[in-house]
Coordinates of C-alpha atoms in Angstrom, one line a residue:
X13 CA 0.1 0.2 0.1
X14 CA 2.0 2.8 -1.3
X15 CA 0.5 5.5 1.0
X16 CA 1.2 3.5 4.3
X17 CA 5.2 3.2 3.7
X18 CA 6.7 6.0 5.7
X19 CA 10.3 4.7 4.4
X20 CA 10.1 5.5 0.8
X21 CA 12.9 7.8 -0.4
X22 CA 12.1 11.2 -1.9
X23 CA 13.1 9.8 -5.6
X24 CA 10.1 7.3 -5.4
X25 CA 7.4 8.5 -8.2
X26 CA 4.6 7.8 -5.5
X27 CA 6.3 10.2 -2.6
X28 CA 6.3 12.7 -5.6
X29 CA 2.5 12.1 -6.1
X30 CA 1.9 12.5 -2.1
X31 CA 3.2 16.1 -2.6
X32 CA 0.9 16.8 -5.4
X33 CA -2.7 18.1 -5.0
X34 CA -5.6 15.2 -4.3
X35 CA -4.9 12.1 -6.8
X36 CA -6.8 9.0 -6.8
X37 CA -7.1 5.8 -9.3
X38 CA -10.0 4.1 -9.6
X39 CA -10.7 0.8 -11.3
X40 CA -13.8 -0.1 -13.1
X41 CA -16.3 -2.8 -11.7
X42 CA -18.2 -4.6 -14.4
X43 CA -21.0 -6.9 -14.2
X44 CA -20.9 -10.1 -16.4
X45 CA -21.8 -8.4 -19.6
X46 CA -19.1 -6.0 -19.3
X47 CA -21.1 -3.0 -18.1
X48 CA -19.6 -0.7 -15.6
X49 CA -21.4 -0.6 -12.6
X50 CA -19.3 0.9 -9.8
X51 CA -15.5 2.0 -9.5
X52 CA -13.4 0.8 -6.8
X53 CA -10.3 3.0 -5.3
X54 CA -7.2 1.0 -6.4
X55 CA -4.5 4.5 -5.1
X56 CA -5.2 7.6 -3.3
X57 CA -2.7 10.1 -1.8
X58 CA -2.8 11.7 1.4
X59 CA -4.1 14.8 0.0
X60 CA -7.0 13.2 -1.9
X61 CA -8.1 11.5 1.3
X62 CA -7.7 14.8 3.4
X63 CA -10.1 16.8 1.1
X64 CA -12.5 14.1 1.6
X65 CA -12.4 14.4 5.6
X66 CA -11.0 10.6 5.2
X67 CA -8.0 8.6 6.1
X68 CA -6.5 6.7 3.0
X69 CA -7.4 3.3 4.6
X70 CA -11.1 4.3 4.5
X71 CA -11.0 4.8 0.9
X72 CA -8.7 2.1 -0.6
X73 CA -10.2 -0.9 -2.2
X74 CA -13.8 0.4 -1.4
X75 CA -16.2 1.4 -4.1
X76 CA -16.9 4.7 -5.1
X77 CA -21.0 4.3 -5.0
X78 CA -20.6 2.3 -1.7
X79 CA -18.9 5.3 0.0
X80 CA -20.6 8.1 -1.9
X81 CA -24.0 7.1 -3.3
X82 CA -24.6 10.8 -4.5
X83 CA -22.2 10.8 -7.2
X84 CA -25.1 9.1 -9.1
X85 CA -27.6 11.7 -8.5
X86 CA -24.9 14.5 -8.8
X87 CA -24.1 12.9 -12.4
X88 CA -20.8 12.7 -11.5
X89 CA -20.7 8.8 -11.9
X90 CA -21.8 9.0 -15.7
X91 CA -18.8 11.5 -16.5
X92 CA -16.2 9.1 -15.0
X93 CA -18.1 6.1 -17.0
X94 CA -18.0 7.9 -19.9
X95 CA -14.2 8.8 -19.7
X96 CA -13.4 5.1 -19.6
X97 CA -15.6 3.8 -22.0
X98 CA -15.2 6.5 -24.7
X99 CA -11.3 7.1 -23.5
X100 CA -11.8 10.9 -23.2
X101 CA -10.8 13.2 -20.6
X102 CA -13.3 15.6 -18.7
X103 CA -12.2 18.5 -16.6
X104 CA -14.9 20.4 -14.5
X105 CA -15.3 23.0 -11.3
X106 CA -17.6 21.5 -9.1
X107 CA -17.9 21.1 -5.2
X108 CA -15.8 18.4 -3.8
X109 CA -18.5 15.9 -1.4
X110 CA -18.1 13.8 1.5
X111 CA -21.5 12.3 2.1
X112 CA -21.5 14.7 5.2
X113 CA -21.1 17.8 3.5
X114 CA -19.7 19.8 0.7
X115 CA -15.8 20.0 1.7
X116 CA -15.4 23.1 -0.8
X117 CA -14.8 23.5 -4.5
X118 CA -12.1 22.0 -6.7
X119 CA -11.2 21.9 -10.3
X120 CA -10.8 18.0 -11.2
X121 CA -9.3 16.7 -14.2
X122 CA -10.1 12.8 -15.0
X123 CA -8.2 11.1 -17.3
X124 CA -8.8 7.3 -18.5
X125 CA -6.2 5.2 -17.2
X126 CA -5.9 1.2 -17.4
X127 CA -9.6 0.0 -17.3
X128 CA -10.4 2.6 -15.1
X129 CA -9.4 6.6 -14.5
X130 CA -7.0 8.9 -12.4
X131 CA -8.7 12.0 -11.2
X132 CA -6.4 15.0 -10.0
X133 CA -8.1 18.1 -8.1
X134 CA -7.1 21.3 -7.7
X135 CA -7.9 23.6 -5.0
X136 CA -10.1 26.4 -6.2
X137 CA -8.8 29.8 -5.3
X138 CA -11.1 31.8 -2.9
X139 CA -12.1 34.3 -5.3
X140 CA -12.9 31.5 -8.1
X141 CA -14.9 29.6 -5.1
X142 CA -16.8 33.0 -4.3
X143 CA -17.2 33.0 -8.1
X144 CA -18.5 29.6 -8.3
X145 CA -20.9 30.3 -5.5
X146 CA -22.4 33.5 -7.1
X147 CA -22.9 31.6 -10.1
X148 CA -25.1 29.0 -8.5
X149 CA -27.0 31.4 -7.0
X150 CA -27.6 33.6 -10.0
X151 CA -28.6 30.7 -12.0
X152 CA -31.3 29.4 -9.1
X153 CA -35.2 30.2 -10.7
X154 CA -35.8 31.8 -7.2
X155 CA -35.2 35.5 -6.1
X156 CA -32.2 35.5 -4.0
X157 CA -31.3 38.5 -2.2
X158 CA -28.5 38.6 0.7
X159 CA -28.2 41.5 2.7
X160 CA -25.7 42.5 5.5
X161 CA -26.5 43.2 9.1
X162 CA -27.5 46.7 8.6
X163 CA -30.0 45.4 5.7
X164 CA -28.1 46.5 3.2
X165 CA -28.6 44.6 -0.1
X166 CA -25.2 42.6 -0.8
X167 CA -26.4 40.2 -3.7
X168 CA -29.7 40.4 -6.0
X169 CA -30.0 37.5 -8.3
X170 CA -31.4 37.6 -11.6
X171 CA -34.4 35.9 -11.0
X172 CA -35.0 38.9 -8.3
X173 CA -34.5 41.5 -11.1
X174 CA -37.0 39.3 -13.0
X175 CA -39.6 39.4 -10.0
X176 CA -38.8 42.8 -8.5
X177 CA -37.9 44.8 -11.6
X178 CA -35.0 46.4 -10.2
X179 CA -31.6 45.9 -11.5
X180 CA -28.4 45.0 -9.5
X181 CA -27.0 48.2 -9.9
X182 CA -30.1 49.8 -8.7
X183 CA -30.5 47.9 -5.5
X184 CA -26.8 46.9 -4.4
X185 CA -26.4 49.3 -1.1
X186 CA -29.9 50.2 -0.9
X187 CA -31.8 49.0 2.4
X188 CA -33.7 45.7 2.2
X189 CA -36.9 47.9 3.4
X190 CA -37.2 48.7 0.1
X191 CA -39.0 45.9 -0.8
X192 CA -41.5 46.0 1.6
X193 CA -45.0 48.1 1.5
X194 CA -45.9 50.4 4.3
X195 CA -48.6 48.1 5.5
X196 CA -45.9 45.1 5.7
X197 CA -42.7 46.9 7.4
X198 CA -43.4 46.0 11.1
X199 CA -44.0 42.5 9.9
X200 CA -40.9 42.7 7.7
X201 CA -38.8 43.7 10.8
X202 CA -40.1 41.1 12.8
X203 CA -38.9 38.5 10.4
X204 CA -35.8 40.3 10.0
X205 CA -35.1 40.2 13.7
X206 CA -35.5 36.4 13.9
X207 CA -33.1 35.6 11.0
X208 CA -30.6 38.0 12.6
X209 CA -30.9 36.5 15.8
X210 CA -30.2 33.0 14.1
X211 CA -33.4 31.7 13.4
X212 CA -34.3 30.2 10.2
X213 CA -37.6 32.0 8.8
X214 CA -40.2 30.0 6.6
X215 CA -42.1 29.3 4.5
X216 CA -43.7 32.6 4.9
X217 CA -46.2 34.5 2.9
X218 CA -45.7 38.1 2.5
X219 CA -46.4 41.1 0.4
X220 CA -43.7 42.8 -1.6
X221 CA -43.3 46.0 -3.5
X222 CA -41.9 45.9 -7.6
X223 CA -40.3 48.8 -9.0
X224 CA -43.5 49.7 -10.6
X225 CA -44.9 50.1 -7.7
X226 CA -46.9 46.5 -7.7
X227 CA -47.7 44.5 -5.2
X228 CA -46.7 40.7 -5.4
X229 CA -47.5 37.9 -3.2
X230 CA -44.6 35.9 -2.4
X231 CA -43.7 32.7 -0.4
X232 CA -40.3 33.5 1.4
X233 CA -37.5 31.9 3.3
X234 CA -34.7 33.7 5.5
X235 CA -31.8 32.0 6.4
X236 CA -29.2 33.7 8.7
X237 CA -25.6 33.7 7.0
X238 CA -23.0 32.6 9.6
X239 CA -19.2 31.9 9.5
X240 CA -17.6 28.9 11.2
X241 CA -17.9 30.3 14.6
X242 CA -21.3 30.9 14.4
X243 CA -21.4 34.6 14.4
X244 CA -24.3 36.0 12.1
X245 CA -23.0 37.9 9.3
X246 CA -26.3 38.7 7.3
X247 CA -29.5 37.3 6.0
X248 CA -30.1 35.2 2.6
X249 CA -33.5 35.9 1.4
X250 CA -35.4 33.3 -0.7
X251 CA -38.2 34.6 -2.7
X252 CA -40.8 33.0 -5.0
X253 CA -44.0 34.0 -6.6
X254 CA -47.1 32.7 -4.6
X255 CA -48.8 32.9 -8.4
X256 CA -46.2 30.3 -9.7
X257 CA -46.0 28.1 -6.5
X258 CA -50.1 27.9 -6.6
X259 CA -50.1 27.1 -10.3
X260 CA -47.3 24.0 -9.6
X261 CA -49.8 23.0 -6.9
X262 CA -52.4 22.8 -9.2
X263 CA -50.5 21.3 -12.1
X264 CA -49.6 18.4 -9.6
X265 CA -53.3 18.0 -8.3
X266 CA -54.6 17.6 -11.8
X267 CA -51.8 15.2 -12.8
X268 CA -52.9 13.3 -9.7
X269 CA -56.6 13.3 -10.3
X270 CA -55.9 12.3 -14.1
X271 CA -53.7 9.4 -13.0
X272 CA -56.3 8.3 -10.6
X273 CA -59.3 8.5 -13.3
X274 CA -57.0 6.3 -15.5
X275 CA -56.3 3.9 -12.7
X276 CA -60.3 3.9 -11.6
X277 CA -61.2 3.1 -15.6
X278 CA -59.0 -0.1 -15.7
X279 CA -60.9 -3.0 -14.6
X280 CA -58.0 -5.0 -13.7
X281 CA -56.5 -4.6 -9.8
X282 CA -53.2 -2.4 -10.4
X283 CA -50.4 -2.4 -8.1
X284 CA -47.3 -0.1 -8.8
X285 CA -43.9 -1.6 -7.5
X286 CA -40.5 0.4 -7.4
X287 CA -37.4 -2.2 -8.2
X288 CA -34.7 -2.4 -5.3
X289 CA -31.4 -2.5 -6.6
X290 CA -28.0 -4.1 -5.2
X291 CA -24.5 -1.8 -5.7
X292 CA -24.0 -3.8 -9.2
X293 CA -27.5 -2.8 -10.1
X294 CA -29.1 -5.7 -10.4
X295 CA -32.8 -6.2 -9.1
X296 CA -32.8 -8.0 -6.1
X297 CA -36.4 -7.0 -4.7
X298 CA -39.6 -4.8 -5.4

């Protein structure tokens, strides 16, 4: 086990690898038909294990999806499989996950290696990490507004611009009360105080004011933004049009009614079962 031998000389290739950023080698785990069902860690350096908040021995020999099943829903497993099957490389900036939490943002380069792949990670700089977070917030369909403890707006997403009409340039530095009609100011202050005090708020119904002076019903959540010591630095408010939410609920109710109507119209008995698969993807139960 190359990572466990502390007697290696500095000229050993694996010692050099230990001084690189996070590096791991994974081999394909295939079913009898040759289909890739998982990957197994064959080599990890200390930096890779540290990035995942693990020890090397907790990873080596174990399967990727056994340890980190979220790689399937995040689409990462598909990328790794494509690298091996098509012998192409793949690079991306993405969160580096343990199953407990995102440990940080990394740039990863994944290349084919034997019947598997080698992945190298580079820690993303603080400015790049902040840009990645900002990109995620800006891509949200919900209106996101962040304000400091004085209530001054520090982030205004594109969805917020669409919902309320103000551009980012117009609202940055303005007080959050800009969005509250006179009749809602006291309630706004109460919700704001709860969030600043460290208490998440929502979902809550509220009335907000647009740039055109129109009132809009929204569903909102307010979350205190805290540093690693638990000190509150500001508040993030997520706003969603109540009209859009109501329409989504109506659509879901219509779809459910249509499904029930179809099932009632069929004379035979119907039972819907979901398959249960093992780590190799084989159906083992329902």
